[in-house]
Amino acid sequence: MPLSRFAPLLLGLGLLVVPFAMTCAQTLEADAIIPGQYLLQFQPGQQPLSLIQHVEALQPGQTAELTPLAPALGIYRLDLSPNSDSRLWLARLKTWSGLQTAQFNHKLQKRITPSDPGFALQWGMNNMGAMGGLADADIDAPEAWDISTGGLSALGDTIVIAVVDIGFDLNHNDLWFWINRSEIPGDGLDNDDNGFTDDYVGWNA
């Protein structure tokens, strides 16, 4: 990821972030996509309604409707006829110069809980009220995982969470750590000139 002077940090546990990662690879299984629906991101300054004219020019009589999802970011949902050729229309949309990207609109499915045999003991993640506990007194981790498990934000920044605690194990198998690639570890110098020496894997405050 491109590093700025200070890496973006999102503080707190249970923070929900909804990234719009439109550039990720998608499958075309018939039962995984919603027929006739596409998620689009327009080029800056592009008028979305011009796409309707483009669609009608390609196929007269084709019904097309745009629904704004995040207008400030140029993100819309396009609805065509459900019986339209999905592969053909996605290819057509991707070649139109007014779009940054286009993808199918996929059906959402609930994620399964982790396979970790100790997950049920981590009441802070998902409290079911066992052993006299208070049901739902937790950070709603499974609900957050249904939205995202990381990746990019809507603006294309890598999502980073700062751990405000006594520390953590850098060799833990379940954790994936952000690395400050502008810093050279162990040389005793502040290579990226951000005021912290050797902050290759973060800073111990």
mmCIF file of C-alpha atoms in Angstrom:
data_model
loop_
_atom_site.group_PDB
_atom_site.id
_atom_site.type_symbol
_atom_site.label_atom_id
_atom_site.label_comp_id
_atom_site.label_asym_id
_atom_site.label_seq_id
_atom_site.Cartn_x
_atom_site.Cartn_y
_atom_site.Cartn_z
ATOM 1 C CA MET A 1 0.000 0.000 0.000
ATOM 2 C CA PRO A 2 1.188 3.532 -0.532
ATOM 3 C CA LEU A 3 2.457 4.912 2.734
ATOM 4 C CA SER A 4 1.822 8.470 3.782
ATOM 5 C CA ARG A 5 3.740 10.260 6.494
ATOM 6 C CA PHE A 6 1.518 8.658 9.089
ATOM 7 C CA ALA A 7 -0.204 5.326 8.545
ATOM 8 C CA PRO A 8 -3.998 5.490 8.986
ATOM 9 C CA LEU A 9 -5.050 3.903 12.251
ATOM 10 C CA LEU A 10 -8.555 2.952 13.306
ATOM 11 C CA LEU A 11 -8.737 2.750 17.073
ATOM 12 C CA GLY A 12 -11.058 0.628 19.139
ATOM 13 C CA LEU A 13 -12.449 -2.879 19.209
ATOM 14 C CA GLY A 14 -15.480 -3.903 17.242
ATOM 15 C CA LEU A 15 -15.177 -1.063 14.762
ATOM 16 C CA LEU A 16 -17.257 -1.790 11.689
ATOM 17 C CA VAL A 17 -15.813 -0.738 8.377
ATOM 18 C CA VAL A 18 -17.651 -1.253 5.092
ATOM 19 C CA PRO A 19 -15.127 -1.230 2.296
ATOM 20 C CA PHE A 20 -16.291 -1.096 -1.299
ATOM 21 C CA ALA A 21 -13.591 -3.316 -2.816
ATOM 22 C CA MET A 22 -14.811 -3.317 -6.382
ATOM 23 C CA THR A 23 -11.532 -4.458 -7.849
ATOM 24 C CA CYS A 24 -11.493 -7.824 -6.096
ATOM 25 C CA ALA A 25 -11.882 -10.968 -8.159
ATOM 26 C CA GLN A 26 -15.429 -12.252 -8.465
ATOM 27 C CA THR A 27 -16.883 -15.568 -9.513
ATOM 28 C CA LEU A 28 -19.640 -15.947 -12.074
ATOM 29 C CA GLU A 29 -21.577 -18.804 -10.530
ATOM 30 C CA ALA A 30 -25.203 -18.501 -11.609
ATOM 31 C CA ASP A 31 -26.465 -18.824 -8.039
ATOM 32 C CA ALA A 32 -24.018 -16.222 -6.695
ATOM 33 C CA ILE A 33 -25.045 -13.180 -8.755
ATOM 34 C CA ILE A 34 -28.288 -11.224 -8.969
ATOM 35 C CA PRO A 35 -29.435 -11.387 -12.610
ATOM 36 C CA GLY A 36 -29.421 -8.028 -14.350
ATOM 37 C CA GLN A 37 -27.709 -6.109 -11.522
ATOM 38 C CA TYR A 38 -24.232 -4.526 -11.684
ATOM 39 C CA LEU A 39 -22.191 -2.411 -9.262
ATOM 40 C CA LEU A 40 -20.457 0.495 -10.973
ATOM 41 C CA GLN A 41 -17.995 3.222 -10.080
ATOM 42 C CA PHE A 42 -17.962 6.182 -12.462
ATOM 43 C CA GLN A 43 -14.944 8.227 -13.450
ATOM 44 C CA PRO A 44 -14.699 11.532 -11.490
ATOM 45 C CA GLY A 45 -16.907 14.174 -13.088
ATOM 46 C CA GLN A 46 -18.802 11.646 -15.203
ATOM 47 C CA GLN A 47 -22.578 12.127 -15.366
ATOM 48 C CA PRO A 48 -24.186 8.765 -14.432
ATOM 49 C CA LEU A 49 -27.211 9.355 -16.650
ATOM 50 C CA SER A 50 -24.943 9.283 -19.692
ATOM 51 C CA LEU A 51 -24.604 5.550 -19.071
ATOM 52 C CA ILE A 52 -28.352 5.107 -19.641
ATOM 53 C CA GLN A 53 -27.956 6.712 -23.056
ATOM 54 C CA HIS A 54 -24.982 4.418 -23.756
ATOM 55 C CA VAL A 55 -26.995 1.307 -22.824
ATOM 56 C CA GLU A 56 -29.962 2.353 -24.963
ATOM 57 C CA ALA A 57 -27.660 3.050 -27.900
ATOM 58 C CA LEU A 58 -26.153 -0.443 -27.619
ATOM 59 C CA GLN A 59 -29.549 -2.145 -27.411
ATOM 60 C CA PRO A 60 -32.698 -0.104 -28.121
ATOM 61 C CA GLY A 61 -35.544 -1.100 -25.842
ATOM 62 C CA GLN A 62 -33.267 -2.345 -23.055
ATOM 63 C CA THR A 63 -34.601 -1.058 -19.737
ATOM 64 C CA ALA A 64 -31.934 0.472 -17.483
ATOM 65 C CA GLU A 65 -32.194 2.054 -14.043
ATOM 66 C CA LEU A 66 -29.485 3.558 -11.827
ATOM 67 C CA THR A 67 -29.683 3.514 -8.024
ATOM 68 C CA PRO A 68 -27.162 5.651 -6.092
ATOM 69 C CA LEU A 69 -25.247 3.713 -3.416
ATOM 70 C CA ALA A 70 -22.448 6.179 -2.611
ATOM 71 C CA PRO A 71 -22.900 9.133 -5.008
ATOM 72 C CA ALA A 72 -19.974 11.093 -3.554
ATOM 73 C CA LEU A 73 -17.709 8.233 -4.627
ATOM 74 C CA GLY A 74 -19.503 7.711 -7.931
ATOM 75 C CA ILE A 75 -20.842 4.294 -6.911
ATOM 76 C CA TYR A 76 -24.202 3.168 -8.316
ATOM 77 C CA ARG A 77 -26.174 0.010 -8.946
ATOM 78 C CA LEU A 78 -27.343 -0.573 -12.511
ATOM 79 C CA ASP A 79 -30.466 -2.671 -13.113
ATOM 80 C CA LEU A 80 -31.017 -4.164 -16.558
ATOM 81 C CA SER A 81 -33.588 -6.726 -17.663
ATOM 82 C CA PRO A 82 -33.140 -9.875 -15.501
ATOM 83 C CA ASN A 83 -33.089 -12.027 -18.635
ATOM 84 C CA SER A 84 -30.295 -10.023 -20.261
ATOM 85 C CA ASP A 85 -26.986 -11.734 -21.055
ATOM 86 C CA SER A 86 -24.917 -11.114 -17.882
ATOM 87 C CA ARG A 87 -21.525 -11.919 -19.385
ATOM 88 C CA LEU A 88 -22.153 -9.810 -22.465
ATOM 89 C CA TRP A 89 -23.328 -6.753 -20.540
ATOM 90 C CA LEU A 90 -20.502 -6.877 -18.000
ATOM 91 C CA ALA A 91 -17.992 -6.944 -20.853
ATOM 92 C CA ARG A 92 -19.756 -3.996 -22.500
ATOM 93 C CA LEU A 93 -19.783 -1.993 -19.272
ATOM 94 C CA LYS A 94 -16.093 -2.615 -18.597
ATOM 95 C CA THR A 95 -15.110 -1.175 -21.970
ATOM 96 C CA TRP A 96 -17.071 2.062 -21.479
ATOM 97 C CA SER A 97 -14.667 4.927 -20.778
ATOM 98 C CA GLY A 98 -17.036 6.594 -18.289
ATOM 99 C CA LEU A 99 -16.521 3.858 -15.694
ATOM 100 C CA GLN A 100 -13.602 3.154 -13.406
ATOM 101 C CA THR A 101 -14.843 -0.370 -12.766
ATOM 102 C CA ALA A 102 -17.873 -2.648 -13.002
ATOM 103 C CA GLN A 103 -18.798 -5.938 -11.388
ATOM 104 C CA PHE A 104 -21.794 -8.188 -10.812
ATOM 105 C CA ASN A 105 -23.993 -7.589 -7.793
ATOM 106 C CA HIS A 106 -23.522 -10.709 -5.679
ATOM 107 C CA LYS A 107 -25.878 -12.323 -3.227
ATOM 108 C CA LEU A 108 -24.757 -12.099 0.388
ATOM 109 C CA GLN A 109 -24.488 -15.160 2.567
ATOM 110 C CA LYS A 110 -23.830 -15.368 6.264
ATOM 111 C CA ARG A 111 -20.333 -16.445 7.180
ATOM 112 C CA ILE A 112 -19.890 -19.498 9.377
ATOM 113 C CA THR A 113 -18.327 -19.052 12.773
ATOM 114 C CA PRO A 114 -14.571 -19.688 13.015
ATOM 115 C CA SER A 115 -13.358 -23.286 13.217
ATOM 116 C CA ASP A 116 -11.258 -22.408 16.276
ATOM 117 C CA PRO A 117 -12.382 -24.916 18.969
ATOM 118 C CA GLY A 118 -11.890 -22.203 21.567
ATOM 119 C CA PHE A 119 -14.110 -19.634 19.852
ATOM 120 C CA ALA A 120 -17.105 -20.436 22.080
ATOM 121 C CA LEU A 121 -14.997 -19.449 25.096
ATOM 122 C CA GLN A 122 -14.263 -15.988 23.683
ATOM 123 C CA TRP A 123 -17.418 -14.379 25.056
ATOM 124 C CA GLY A 124 -16.162 -10.921 24.108
ATOM 125 C CA MET A 125 -16.516 -11.873 20.446
ATOM 126 C CA ASN A 126 -19.972 -13.434 20.603
ATOM 127 C CA ASN A 127 -21.688 -13.800 23.969
ATOM 128 C CA MET A 128 -24.408 -16.477 23.889
ATOM 129 C CA GLY A 129 -25.171 -16.167 27.586
ATOM 130 C CA ALA A 130 -23.480 -19.428 28.579
ATOM 131 C CA MET A 131 -22.457 -20.088 32.210
ATOM 132 C CA GLY A 132 -24.536 -17.191 33.484
ATOM 133 C CA GLY A 133 -23.128 -14.643 31.047
ATOM 134 C CA LEU A 134 -25.114 -11.744 29.628
ATOM 135 C CA ALA A 135 -26.259 -12.605 26.115
ATOM 136 C CA ASP A 136 -25.065 -10.176 23.435
ATOM 137 C CA ALA A 137 -22.696 -8.380 25.820
ATOM 138 C CA ASP A 138 -19.964 -8.535 23.191
ATOM 139 C CA ILE A 139 -18.455 -6.663 20.233
ATOM 140 C CA ASP A 140 -20.667 -8.419 17.636
ATOM 141 C CA ALA A 141 -17.653 -9.919 15.873
ATOM 142 C CA PRO A 142 -19.620 -12.381 13.658
ATOM 143 C CA GLU A 143 -21.920 -9.562 12.545
ATOM 144 C CA ALA A 144 -18.887 -7.443 11.644
ATOM 145 C CA TRP A 145 -17.318 -10.345 9.730
ATOM 146 C CA ASP A 146 -20.481 -10.572 7.634
ATOM 147 C CA ILE A 147 -19.644 -7.068 6.395
ATOM 148 C CA SER A 148 -15.872 -7.271 6.073
ATOM 149 C CA THR A 149 -12.790 -9.055 7.350
ATOM 150 C CA GLY A 150 -10.417 -6.356 6.133
ATOM 151 C CA GLY A 151 -9.064 -5.181 2.803
ATOM 152 C CA LEU A 152 -9.553 -1.698 1.380
ATOM 153 C CA SER A 153 -11.738 1.188 2.431
ATOM 154 C CA ALA A 154 -14.093 2.940 0.019
ATOM 155 C CA LEU A 155 -11.277 5.409 -0.748
ATOM 156 C CA GLY A 156 -8.758 2.670 -1.501
ATOM 157 C CA ASP A 157 -6.776 2.860 1.757
ATOM 158 C CA THR A 158 -5.684 -0.349 3.462
ATOM 159 C CA ILE A 159 -7.739 -0.818 6.622
ATOM 160 C CA VAL A 160 -5.469 -0.815 9.680
ATOM 161 C CA ILE A 161 -6.574 -1.365 13.276
ATOM 162 C CA ALA A 162 -4.396 -0.146 16.111
ATOM 163 C CA VAL A 163 -4.263 -2.393 19.171
ATOM 164 C CA VAL A 164 -4.567 -0.308 22.341
ATOM 165 C CA ASP A 165 -3.586 -2.898 24.920
ATOM 166 C CA ILE A 166 -0.558 -4.330 26.710
ATOM 167 C CA GLY A 167 0.726 -5.869 23.487
ATOM 168 C CA PHE A 168 0.389 -8.915 21.224
ATOM 169 C CA ASP A 169 2.410 -11.792 19.776
ATOM 170 C CA LEU A 170 3.882 -10.900 16.372
ATOM 171 C CA ASN A 171 4.224 -14.632 15.642
ATOM 172 C CA HIS A 172 0.570 -15.457 16.345
ATOM 173 C CA ASN A 173 -0.907 -17.672 13.611
ATOM 174 C CA ASP A 174 -4.332 -15.976 13.688
ATOM 175 C CA LEU A 175 -3.076 -12.408 13.238
ATOM 176 C CA TRP A 176 -1.817 -10.565 10.172
ATOM 177 C CA PHE A 177 0.161 -7.445 10.982
ATOM 178 C CA TRP A 178 0.623 -4.173 9.173
ATOM 179 C CA ILE A 179 4.266 -3.440 8.336
ATOM 180 C CA ASN A 180 5.734 0.029 7.839
ATOM 181 C CA ARG A 181 7.696 -0.685 4.667
ATOM 182 C CA SER A 182 9.181 2.812 4.673
ATOM 183 C CA GLU A 183 11.159 1.896 7.787
ATOM 184 C CA ILE A 184 14.305 -0.307 7.957
ATOM 185 C CA PRO A 185 14.035 -2.466 11.087
ATOM 186 C CA GLY A 186 16.818 -2.436 13.628
ATOM 187 C CA ASP A 187 19.070 0.245 12.115
ATOM 188 C CA GLY A 188 18.405 2.775 14.897
ATOM 189 C CA LEU A 189 17.237 5.407 12.395
ATOM 190 C CA ASP A 190 13.918 7.120 11.676
ATOM 191 C CA ASN A 191 13.984 6.222 7.967
ATOM 192 C CA ASP A 192 10.544 7.605 7.072
ATOM 193 C CA ASP A 193 11.061 10.760 9.178
ATOM 194 C CA ASN A 194 7.776 10.393 11.034
ATOM 195 C CA GLY A 195 9.281 10.943 14.489
ATOM 196 C CA PHE A 196 9.501 7.265 15.491
ATOM 197 C CA THR A 197 12.667 5.189 15.226
ATOM 198 C CA ASP A 198 12.424 1.618 13.900
ATOM 199 C CA ASP A 199 8.606 1.573 13.892
ATOM 200 C CA TYR A 200 8.614 -1.287 11.393
ATOM 201 C CA VAL A 201 5.744 -3.172 13.020
ATOM 202 C CA GLY A 202 4.185 -0.226 14.819
ATOM 203 C CA TRP A 203 5.146 1.782 17.865
ATOM 204 C CA ASN A 204 5.218 0.730 21.495
ATOM 205 C CA ALA A 205 3.813 3.766 23.235
#
